[in-house]
Coordinates of C-alpha atoms in Angstrom, one line a residue:
M33 CA 15.8 -7.2 23.2
S34 CA 14.3 -5.0 25.9
G35 CA 10.7 -4.4 26.6
N36 CA 10.8 -0.9 25.2
D37 CA 12.2 -2.2 21.9
A38 CA 9.4 -4.8 21.7
A39 CA 6.8 -2.2 22.5
R40 CA 8.1 -0.1 19.6
F41 CA 6.5 -2.5 17.2
F42 CA 3.5 -4.0 18.9
D43 CA 1.4 -3.9 22.0
T44 CA 2.7 -6.0 24.9
S45 CA -0.2 -8.4 24.6
G46 CA 1.0 -9.2 21.0
C47 CA 4.6 -9.9 21.9
L48 CA 4.5 -11.6 25.3
N49 CA 4.8 -15.4 25.2
L50 CA 1.6 -16.1 27.1
T51 CA 0.9 -19.5 25.5
R52 CA 3.8 -21.5 24.0
P53 CA 3.3 -23.9 21.2
T54 CA 2.7 -27.6 21.6
T55 CA 6.2 -28.9 21.8
G56 CA 5.3 -31.8 24.0
T57 CA 7.8 -30.8 26.8
P58 CA 6.3 -29.6 30.1
V59 CA 7.6 -26.3 31.4
L60 CA 8.8 -26.7 35.0
T61 CA 7.3 -24.3 37.5
S62 CA 9.0 -22.5 40.4
S63 CA 7.5 -25.0 42.9
T64 CA 9.1 -27.9 41.0
Y65 CA 12.5 -26.2 41.2
Q66 CA 12.0 -25.5 44.9
R67 CA 11.1 -29.1 45.5
N68 CA 14.2 -30.2 43.6
G69 CA 16.3 -27.7 45.6
R70 CA 17.3 -25.7 42.5
R71 CA 16.5 -22.1 41.6
R72 CA 14.8 -21.5 38.3
P73 CA 16.8 -19.1 36.1
V74 CA 14.8 -15.9 35.4
S75 CA 13.9 -15.6 31.8
S76 CA 14.9 -12.2 30.4
S77 CA 14.2 -10.6 27.0
I78 CA 17.7 -9.2 26.9
Q79 CA 20.0 -11.4 24.9
N80 CA 23.3 -12.3 26.4
R81 CA 26.5 -12.0 24.4
G82 CA 26.7 -15.0 22.1
Q83 CA 23.1 -16.1 22.8
L84 CA 21.0 -16.9 19.7
K85 CA 18.2 -14.5 19.0
I86 CA 14.7 -15.7 18.6
D87 CA 13.7 -15.1 15.0
L88 CA 11.1 -16.4 12.5
Y89 CA 13.0 -19.7 12.0
N90 CA 13.6 -20.8 15.6
F91 CA 10.8 -19.2 17.6
D92 CA 8.9 -22.5 17.9
N93 CA 12.0 -24.4 19.1
I94 CA 11.9 -26.3 22.4
D95 CA 14.9 -24.3 23.7
N96 CA 12.8 -21.1 23.5
A97 CA 9.9 -22.4 25.5
D98 CA 10.8 -20.3 28.6
S99 CA 11.4 -17.0 26.7
K100 CA 9.5 -14.0 27.8
Y101 CA 8.8 -12.8 24.2
V102 CA 7.9 -14.8 21.1
L103 CA 10.4 -12.9 19.0
T104 CA 13.6 -11.0 19.9
S105 CA 15.2 -10.5 16.5
P106 CA 14.9 -6.9 15.4
R107 CA 14.5 -7.8 11.7
S108 CA 11.8 -10.4 12.5
L109 CA 10.0 -7.8 14.7
E110 CA 10.3 -5.2 12.0
A111 CA 8.9 -7.7 9.4
C112 CA 5.9 -8.4 11.6
A113 CA 5.4 -4.7 12.2
R114 CA 5.4 -3.9 8.4
L115 CA 2.8 -6.6 7.8
N116 CA 0.8 -5.6 10.9
I117 CA 1.0 -9.2 12.2
K118 CA 1.4 -9.9 16.0
P119 CA 4.0 -12.5 16.8
V120 CA 1.5 -14.5 19.0
I121 CA -0.5 -15.2 15.9
L122 CA 2.5 -17.2 14.5
L123 CA 2.4 -19.7 17.4
P124 CA 0.7 -23.0 16.7
K125 CA -2.3 -23.8 18.9
R126 CA -3.6 -26.9 20.6
L127 CA -7.1 -28.2 20.4
A128 CA -7.7 -27.0 23.9
D129 CA -6.7 -23.5 22.9
V130 CA -9.0 -23.6 19.9
Q131 CA -11.8 -24.7 22.1
D132 CA -11.1 -21.8 24.5
D133 CA -11.1 -19.4 21.6
I134 CA -14.5 -20.8 20.4
G135 CA -15.8 -20.4 24.0
S136 CA -18.0 -23.5 23.8
E137 CA -17.4 -26.9 25.5
K138 CA -20.0 -28.8 23.5
V139 CA -18.1 -28.9 20.2
R140 CA -17.3 -32.1 18.3
L141 CA -13.7 -33.2 18.0
S142 CA -13.9 -33.3 14.2
T143 CA -15.1 -29.6 14.2
L144 CA -12.2 -28.6 16.4
A145 CA -9.8 -30.4 14.2
D146 CA -11.1 -28.7 11.1
V147 CA -10.9 -25.3 12.7
R148 CA -7.4 -26.0 13.9
S149 CA -6.4 -27.1 10.4
Q150 CA -7.8 -23.9 8.9
M151 CA -6.0 -21.8 11.6
E152 CA -2.8 -23.7 10.9
V153 CA -3.0 -22.9 7.2
D154 CA -3.5 -19.2 8.0
R155 CA -0.6 -19.3 10.5
L156 CA 1.8 -20.9 7.9
A157 CA 0.7 -18.3 5.3
N158 CA 1.4 -15.4 7.7
L159 CA 4.7 -17.0 8.7
Q160 CA 5.8 -17.3 5.1
R161 CA 4.9 -13.6 4.5
C162 CA 6.9 -12.5 7.5
R163 CA 9.9 -14.5 6.4
E164 CA 9.8 -13.0 2.9
E165 CA 9.5 -9.6 4.4
R166 CA 12.5 -10.4 6.7
E167 CA 14.6 -11.4 3.6
K168 CA 13.6 -8.2 1.9
I169 CA 14.8 -6.2 5.0
I170 CA 18.1 -8.0 4.9
R171 CA 18.6 -7.2 1.2
E172 CA 17.8 -3.5 1.8
E173 CA 20.3 -3.4 4.6
A174 CA 22.9 -5.1 2.4
L175 CA 22.4 -2.4 -0.3
V176 CA 22.7 0.4 2.2
Y177 CA 25.5 -0.8 4.5
A178 CA 27.6 -2.9 2.1
P179 CA 31.4 -1.9 2.2
S180 CA 33.0 -0.6 -1.0
T181 CA 35.2 -3.3 -2.6
K182 CA 35.9 -1.7 -6.0
M183 CA 39.4 -2.5 -7.3
V184 CA 41.1 -0.6 -10.2
D185 CA 44.1 -1.6 -12.2
P186 CA 47.0 0.4 -10.6
Q187 CA 49.0 0.8 -13.8
P188 CA 47.8 3.7 -16.0
S189 CA 49.4 2.4 -19.1
S190 CA 47.6 -0.9 -18.8
V191 CA 44.1 0.6 -19.2
N192 CA 43.4 -1.0 -22.5
D193 CA 40.3 -2.1 -24.3
G194 CA 40.3 -5.6 -22.9
S195 CA 40.2 -4.4 -19.3
I196 CA 37.6 -1.8 -20.1
R197 CA 35.4 -4.4 -21.8
R198 CA 35.9 -6.8 -18.9
T199 CA 35.1 -4.2 -16.3
Y200 CA 32.1 -3.0 -18.2
A201 CA 30.8 -6.5 -18.8
E202 CA 31.2 -7.4 -15.1
T203 CA 29.5 -4.1 -14.1
K204 CA 26.8 -4.4 -16.6
F205 CA 25.7 -7.9 -15.8
N206 CA 26.7 -7.8 -12.1
P207 CA 26.3 -4.2 -10.9
S208 CA 28.0 -4.3 -7.5
S209 CA 26.3 -2.3 -4.8
S210 CA 29.7 -1.3 -3.5
L211 CA 30.6 0.3 -6.8
I212 CA 27.3 2.2 -6.9
H213 CA 27.6 3.1 -3.2
G214 CA 31.1 4.3 -3.7
L215 CA 30.0 7.0 -6.1
E216 CA 27.8 8.5 -3.4
Q217 CA 30.7 9.8 -1.2
P218 CA 31.8 13.4 -1.2
T219 CA 35.3 14.5 -1.9
T220 CA 36.9 17.9 -2.3
I221 CA 39.2 19.1 -5.0
S222 CA 41.8 20.0 -2.4
S223 CA 42.4 16.3 -1.9
V224 CA 44.3 16.4 -5.2
P225 CA 47.8 17.9 -4.3
M226 CA 50.0 20.1 -6.4
R227 CA 53.5 18.7 -6.9
S228 CA 56.7 20.3 -8.0
E229 CA 58.9 18.9 -10.6
S230 CA 61.8 17.8 -8.4
N231 CA 59.6 16.2 -5.7
T232 CA 57.5 14.5 -8.4
A233 CA 60.6 13.1 -10.1
I234 CA 61.8 11.7 -6.8
R235 CA 58.4 10.2 -5.8
F236 CA 57.5 8.9 -9.2
S237 CA 60.5 6.5 -9.2
E238 CA 59.1 5.1 -5.9
Y239 CA 55.6 4.7 -7.3
D240 CA 54.4 1.2 -6.7
A241 CA 52.7 -0.3 -9.7
N242 CA 50.8 -2.8 -7.6
A243 CA 49.2 -0.3 -5.3
Q244 CA 45.5 -0.4 -4.9
L245 CA 43.0 2.3 -4.6
P246 CA 41.8 3.1 -1.1
P247 CA 38.2 2.3 -0.3
R248 CA 35.7 5.0 -0.6
P249 CA 34.4 6.5 2.6
T250 CA 30.8 5.7 3.5
S251 CA 28.4 8.5 3.4
S252 CA 24.8 9.3 2.3
V253 CA 25.7 12.4 0.3
R254 CA 26.0 12.0 -3.5
P255 CA 29.2 13.5 -4.9
T256 CA 30.2 14.4 -8.4
V257 CA 32.0 11.9 -10.6
S258 CA 35.0 14.2 -11.2
N259 CA 35.7 14.5 -7.4
S260 CA 35.7 10.7 -7.0
I261 CA 37.9 10.3 -10.0
L262 CA 40.5 12.8 -8.8
K263 CA 40.5 11.3 -5.3
S264 CA 41.0 7.8 -6.7
S265 CA 43.6 9.0 -9.2
S266 CA 45.6 10.8 -6.4
A267 CA 46.5 7.3 -5.1
R268 CA 48.3 6.6 -8.4
W269 CA 50.2 9.9 -8.5
P270 CA 53.2 10.5 -6.3
P271 CA 52.2 11.5 -2.7
P272 CA 52.5 15.2 -2.0
L273 CA 54.9 16.8 0.4
S274 CA 52.6 19.6 1.3
S275 CA 49.1 19.3 2.8
S276 CA 47.3 21.8 0.5
Y277 CA 46.9 21.6 -3.2
Y278 CA 47.4 25.3 -3.7
Q279 CA 50.3 25.7 -1.2
D280 CA 53.4 27.1 -3.0
D281 CA 56.7 25.2 -2.7
S282 CA 59.2 27.6 -0.9
H283 CA 62.2 25.4 -2.0
E284 CA 61.4 25.9 -5.8
D285 CA 62.7 29.1 -7.3
Q286 CA 62.2 28.1 -11.0
Y287 CA 58.9 28.2 -12.9
D288 CA 57.4 24.7 -13.0
P289 CA 55.5 24.2 -16.3
R290 CA 54.0 20.9 -15.3
A291 CA 52.7 22.3 -12.1
S292 CA 51.1 25.3 -13.8
T293 CA 49.7 23.0 -16.4
S294 CA 48.3 20.7 -13.7
A295 CA 46.9 23.7 -11.9
N296 CA 45.1 25.0 -14.9
F297 CA 43.8 21.5 -15.6
V298 CA 42.6 21.2 -12.1
D299 CA 40.9 24.5 -12.3
D300 CA 39.1 23.4 -15.4
V301 CA 38.1 20.1 -13.7
Q302 CA 37.0 22.1 -10.6
R303 CA 34.7 24.2 -12.7
L304 CA 33.3 21.1 -14.4
N305 CA 33.0 19.6 -11.0
K306 CA 30.9 22.5 -9.7
S307 CA 28.7 22.4 -12.8
L308 CA 28.2 18.6 -12.5
Q309 CA 27.4 19.1 -8.8
R310 CA 24.8 21.7 -9.5
M311 CA 23.3 19.4 -12.1
S312 CA 23.2 16.5 -9.7
T313 CA 21.8 18.5 -6.8
S314 CA 19.3 20.5 -8.8
D315 CA 15.6 19.6 -8.2
S316 CA 14.3 20.6 -11.6
G317 CA 13.5 17.9 -14.1
S318 CA 13.0 14.2 -13.7
K319 CA 15.5 11.6 -12.5
Q320 CA 16.0 10.3 -16.0
H321 CA 16.7 13.8 -17.3
K322 CA 19.3 14.3 -14.5
N323 CA 21.0 11.0 -15.4
D324 CA 21.2 12.0 -19.0
R325 CA 22.7 15.4 -18.2
Y326 CA 25.1 13.8 -15.8
M327 CA 26.4 11.4 -18.4
N328 CA 26.6 14.2 -21.0
G329 CA 28.7 16.1 -18.5
L330 CA 31.0 13.1 -18.1
E331 CA 31.4 12.9 -21.8
N332 CA 32.3 16.5 -21.9
V333 CA 34.9 16.1 -19.2
K334 CA 36.3 13.1 -21.1
Q335 CA 36.6 15.1 -24.3
M336 CA 38.3 18.0 -22.4
I337 CA 40.8 15.5 -21.0
E338 CA 41.6 14.1 -24.4
R339 CA 42.0 17.6 -25.9
R340 CA 44.3 18.7 -23.0
A341 CA 46.3 15.5 -23.5
T342 CA 46.8 16.2 -27.2
H343 CA 47.7 19.9 -26.5
S344 CA 50.2 18.9 -23.9
A345 CA 51.8 16.4 -26.2
V346 CA 52.3 19.1 -28.8
A347 CA 53.2 22.1 -26.7
N348 CA 55.4 20.7 -23.8
D349 CA 58.7 18.9 -23.7
P350 CA 58.8 15.1 -24.1
E351 CA 59.3 14.5 -20.3
T352 CA 56.5 16.7 -19.3
A353 CA 54.3 15.4 -22.1
A354 CA 55.0 11.7 -21.0
F355 CA 54.2 12.5 -17.4
E356 CA 51.0 14.4 -18.2
K357 CA 50.1 11.7 -20.7
K358 CA 50.2 9.2 -17.9
Q359 CA 48.1 11.4 -15.7
Y360 CA 45.6 12.0 -18.5
E361 CA 45.5 8.3 -19.2
V362 CA 44.7 7.7 -15.5
L363 CA 42.0 10.3 -15.5
L364 CA 40.7 9.1 -18.8
G365 CA 40.6 5.5 -17.5
H366 CA 38.7 6.7 -14.4
Y367 CA 36.3 8.7 -16.5
D368 CA 35.7 5.7 -18.7
H369 CA 35.2 3.6 -15.6
E370 CA 32.8 6.1 -14.1
L371 CA 30.9 6.2 -17.4
K372 CA 30.6 2.4 -17.3
I373 CA 29.5 2.5 -13.6
Q374 CA 26.9 5.2 -14.5
K375 CA 25.7 3.0 -17.4
A376 CA 25.7 0.0 -15.0
R377 CA 23.7 2.1 -12.5
E378 CA 21.3 3.0 -15.3
N379 CA 21.0 -0.6 -16.3
A380 CA 20.4 -1.6 -12.7
R381 CA 17.8 1.2 -12.3
R382 CA 16.1 0.0 -15.5
A383 CA 16.2 -3.6 -14.3
D384 CA 14.8 -2.5 -11.0
A385 CA 12.1 -0.6 -12.8
E386 CA 11.3 -3.6 -14.9
K387 CA 11.2 -5.7 -11.7
Q388 CA 8.9 -3.2 -10.1
V389 CA 6.7 -3.2 -13.2
E390 CA 6.7 -7.0 -13.2
R391 CA 5.9 -7.0 -9.5
Y392 CA 3.1 -4.5 -10.1
Q393 CA 1.8 -6.6 -12.9
S394 CA 2.0 -9.7 -10.7
L395 CA 0.2 -7.9 -7.9
L396 CA -2.4 -6.6 -10.4
H397 CA -2.8 -10.1 -11.8
D398 CA -3.2 -11.5 -8.3
F399 CA -5.6 -8.7 -7.4
S400 CA -7.6 -9.3 -10.6
D401 CA -7.6 -13.1 -9.8
Q402 CA -8.7 -12.3 -6.2
S403 CA -11.4 -9.9 -7.5
M404 CA -12.6 -12.5 -10.0
A405 CA -12.6 -15.1 -7.3
D406 CA -14.6 -12.8 -5.0
E407 CA -16.9 -12.0 -7.9
R408 CA -17.4 -15.7 -8.6
R409 CA -18.0 -16.3 -4.9
Q410 CA -20.5 -13.5 -4.8
N411 CA -22.2 -14.8 -7.9
E412 CA -22.3 -18.3 -6.4
T413 CA -23.8 -16.9 -3.2
R414 CA -26.3 -14.8 -5.1
R415 CA -27.2 -17.9 -7.2
K416 CA -27.7 -20.0 -4.1
I417 CA -29.8 -17.2 -2.6
N418 CA -31.9 -16.9 -5.7
K419 CA -32.3 -20.7 -5.8
L420 CA -33.4 -20.7 -2.2
H421 CA -35.8 -17.9 -2.9
H422 CA -37.2 -19.7 -5.9
S423 CA -37.5 -22.9 -3.8
R424 CA -39.3 -20.9 -1.1
Q425 CA -41.6 -19.3 -3.7
L426 CA -42.4 -22.8 -5.2
Y427 CA -43.0 -24.2 -1.7
E428 CA -45.3 -21.3 -0.9
T429 CA -47.1 -21.8 -4.2
L430 CA -47.6 -25.5 -3.6
Q431 CA -48.8 -24.7 -0.1
A432 CA -51.3 -22.2 -1.4
K433 CA -52.5 -24.7 -4.0
N434 CA -52.8 -27.4 -1.4
Y435 CA -54.8 -25.0 0.9
E436 CA -57.1 -24.1 -1.9
Q437 CA -57.6 -27.8 -2.8
Q438 CA -58.3 -28.5 0.8
M439 CA -60.8 -25.7 1.1
A440 CA -62.5 -26.8 -2.2
D441 CA -62.8 -30.3 -0.8
L442 CA -64.1 -29.0 2.4
Q443 CA -66.8 -26.9 0.6
K444 CA -67.7 -29.9 -1.6
R445 CA -68.0 -32.1 1.5
R446 CA -70.2 -29.5 3.2
Y447 CA -72.4 -29.2 0.1
E448 CA -72.7 -33.0 -0.1
L449 CA -73.6 -33.2 3.6
Q450 CA -76.1 -30.4 3.1
N451 CA -77.7 -32.2 0.2
E452 CA -77.8 -35.5 2.2
M453 CA -79.5 -33.7 5.1
V454 CA -82.1 -32.3 2.7
R455 CA -82.7 -35.7 1.2
K456 CA -83.1 -37.2 4.7
D457 CA -85.5 -34.4 5.6
R458 CA -87.6 -35.2 2.6
R459 CA -87.6 -38.9 3.4
T460 CA -88.5 -38.1 6.9
K461 CA -91.4 -36.0 5.8
H462 CA -92.5 -38.7 3.4
F463 CA -92.4 -41.3 6.1
V464 CA -94.3 -39.0 8.5
K465 CA -96.9 -38.4 5.7
E466 CA -97.3 -42.2 5.0
K467 CA -97.6 -42.9 8.7
K468 CA -100.2 -40.2 9.0
D469 CA -102.1 -41.7 6.0
T470 CA -101.8 -45.2 7.4
M471 CA -103.1 -43.9 10.7
N472 CA -106.1 -42.2 9.0
L473 CA -106.9 -45.4 7.0
S474 CA -106.7 -47.5 10.2
R475 CA -109.0 -45.0 11.9
S476 CA -111.5 -45.1 9.0
L477 CA -111.4 -48.9 9.0
A478 CA -111.9 -49.0 12.8
K479 CA -114.8 -46.5 12.4
S480 CA -116.4 -48.6 9.7
S481 CA -116.1 -51.7 11.8
Q482 CA -117.6 -49.8 14.7
D483 CA -120.4 -48.6 12.5
L484 CA -121.0 -52.2 11.2
R485 CA -121.2 -53.5 14.7
E486 CA -123.5 -50.8 15.7
Y487 CA -125.7 -51.5 12.7
L488 CA -125.8 -55.2 13.5
R489 CA -126.6 -54.5 17.1
E490 CA -129.5 -52.2 16.0
T491 CA -131.1 -54.7 13.7
N492 CA -133.6 -57.3 15.2
E493 CA -132.7 -60.2 13.1
N494 CA -132.3 -63.5 14.8
F495 CA -130.3 -66.6 13.9
N496 CA -132.9 -68.2 11.8
E497 CA -133.4 -65.1 9.7
R498 CA -129.7 -64.8 9.3
A499 CA -129.4 -68.4 8.2
K500 CA -132.1 -68.1 5.6
K501 CA -130.5 -64.9 4.2
A502 CA -127.2 -66.8 4.1
E503 CA -128.8 -69.7 2.2
L504 CA -130.4 -67.2 -0.2
T505 CA -127.1 -65.6 -0.8
S506 CA -125.3 -68.8 -1.4
S507 CA -127.9 -69.9 -3.8
I508 CA -127.4 -66.7 -5.7
L509 CA -123.7 -67.2 -5.7
V510 CA -124.1 -70.8 -7.1
K511 CA -126.3 -69.6 -10.0
N512 CA -123.9 -66.8 -10.9
T513 CA -120.5 -68.5 -10.5
K514 CA -118.9 -66.3 -13.0
V515 CA -119.5 -63.3 -10.8
P516 CA -116.4 -62.7 -8.6
V517 CA -117.1 -62.5 -4.9
N518 CA -115.9 -59.3 -3.4
R519 CA -115.7 -58.5 0.2
R520 CA -117.3 -55.1 -0.4
H521 CA -120.0 -56.8 -2.4
L522 CA -120.6 -59.1 0.6
Q523 CA -120.6 -56.2 2.9
S524 CA -123.0 -54.3 0.7
S525 CA -125.1 -57.4 0.3
I526 CA -125.1 -57.8 4.0
R527 CA -126.1 -54.3 4.5
T528 CA -128.9 -54.6 2.1

């Protein structure tokens, strides 16, 4: 695959094989080849004849380590393009690549392993999606480009109920894409030739009962059923000697009743062909309505063939009637076969619609599950946020209460200290007052002592007088023993 083909799906940065997977095999460089005396083959994205393309199943093989691109298979690239997935994402990564993607060297090995495991899960999921899309592309190509392999019983007389039921059952339960695709090929009414009686008699004896119908040509234009029937039935009839259906036979001088009957019949079929073609190509109405009208037209053609066969059996001679009866049986068999194919197509369309509905329901179910999972995840996140907010509020409340308690304790301590200081001040004042009182008392005692000494100094008493006074005092004290002796009394007595 060339570079232009690769760039048709992705950017070059998404397709180039810049980092190969960890296969454990070192890729030899050009210097290694030069040292060994060998030239390294230039890797090209163009596949050689017979070379295996790199697809979604062998891109991580060791043989593709030197490839310029990750993928070279068109179907694999188209599958990646439909899913908008770059091929380089599908390559496995080493721990060193994961560390380079993170951009930090100080990361634990277990963290790198967890990140790589998550990336590996995502890579395998994307690879599975791409592979499923590739299988879908292959199925679509098989439906579009499959060759026509429809086989019809060559003997007109052997079109019985058993073969019809067998063909219908096979078509109903196994609707072949080639049968459906064969109905989509255009044919012209001129392909059914007009034969004279003599030539027909000669060729009819040479008719091979084991001949098979030719394959339908491949085309994308949808034909009418009558054209395809006439073309397939022309292989059963004797081959014409002339190239045109309406060309007159110059060797026939007599009137050919079978030729005229066939010409009239073909004219009727041609008119029905045009009407069916208009119905099939008309854009008015839905697809279901078109299919119903198409099948009704087939039923009308079948009834017309049956009426013409009955009329020919009554009006013509036995030989002509037998010949036309075989022709009508062939056409009738083909119309029955086309009706069965149409029914099979309708069944296939209905089955496809049911599959689409089932797939839509599955996708809707998956979407609802994903939505519910997202909602549960959001609810869990919201619950955690609310819990964290509640914890924060509780912590702040406790902090506020602790602060208030601390402030109250501080105020209480301050009040107690203040009261203690007041009590100490009072005691200090009391002590100062007592000291002052004591000092005043001491001063008064000292003054009284001084006064006494002064008094004694001023008196002229001698020792004898004092002794007599003392004896007198003692005698008084002896007589009055019951009278308590007081210092003040002594002082007063001394003073007196």
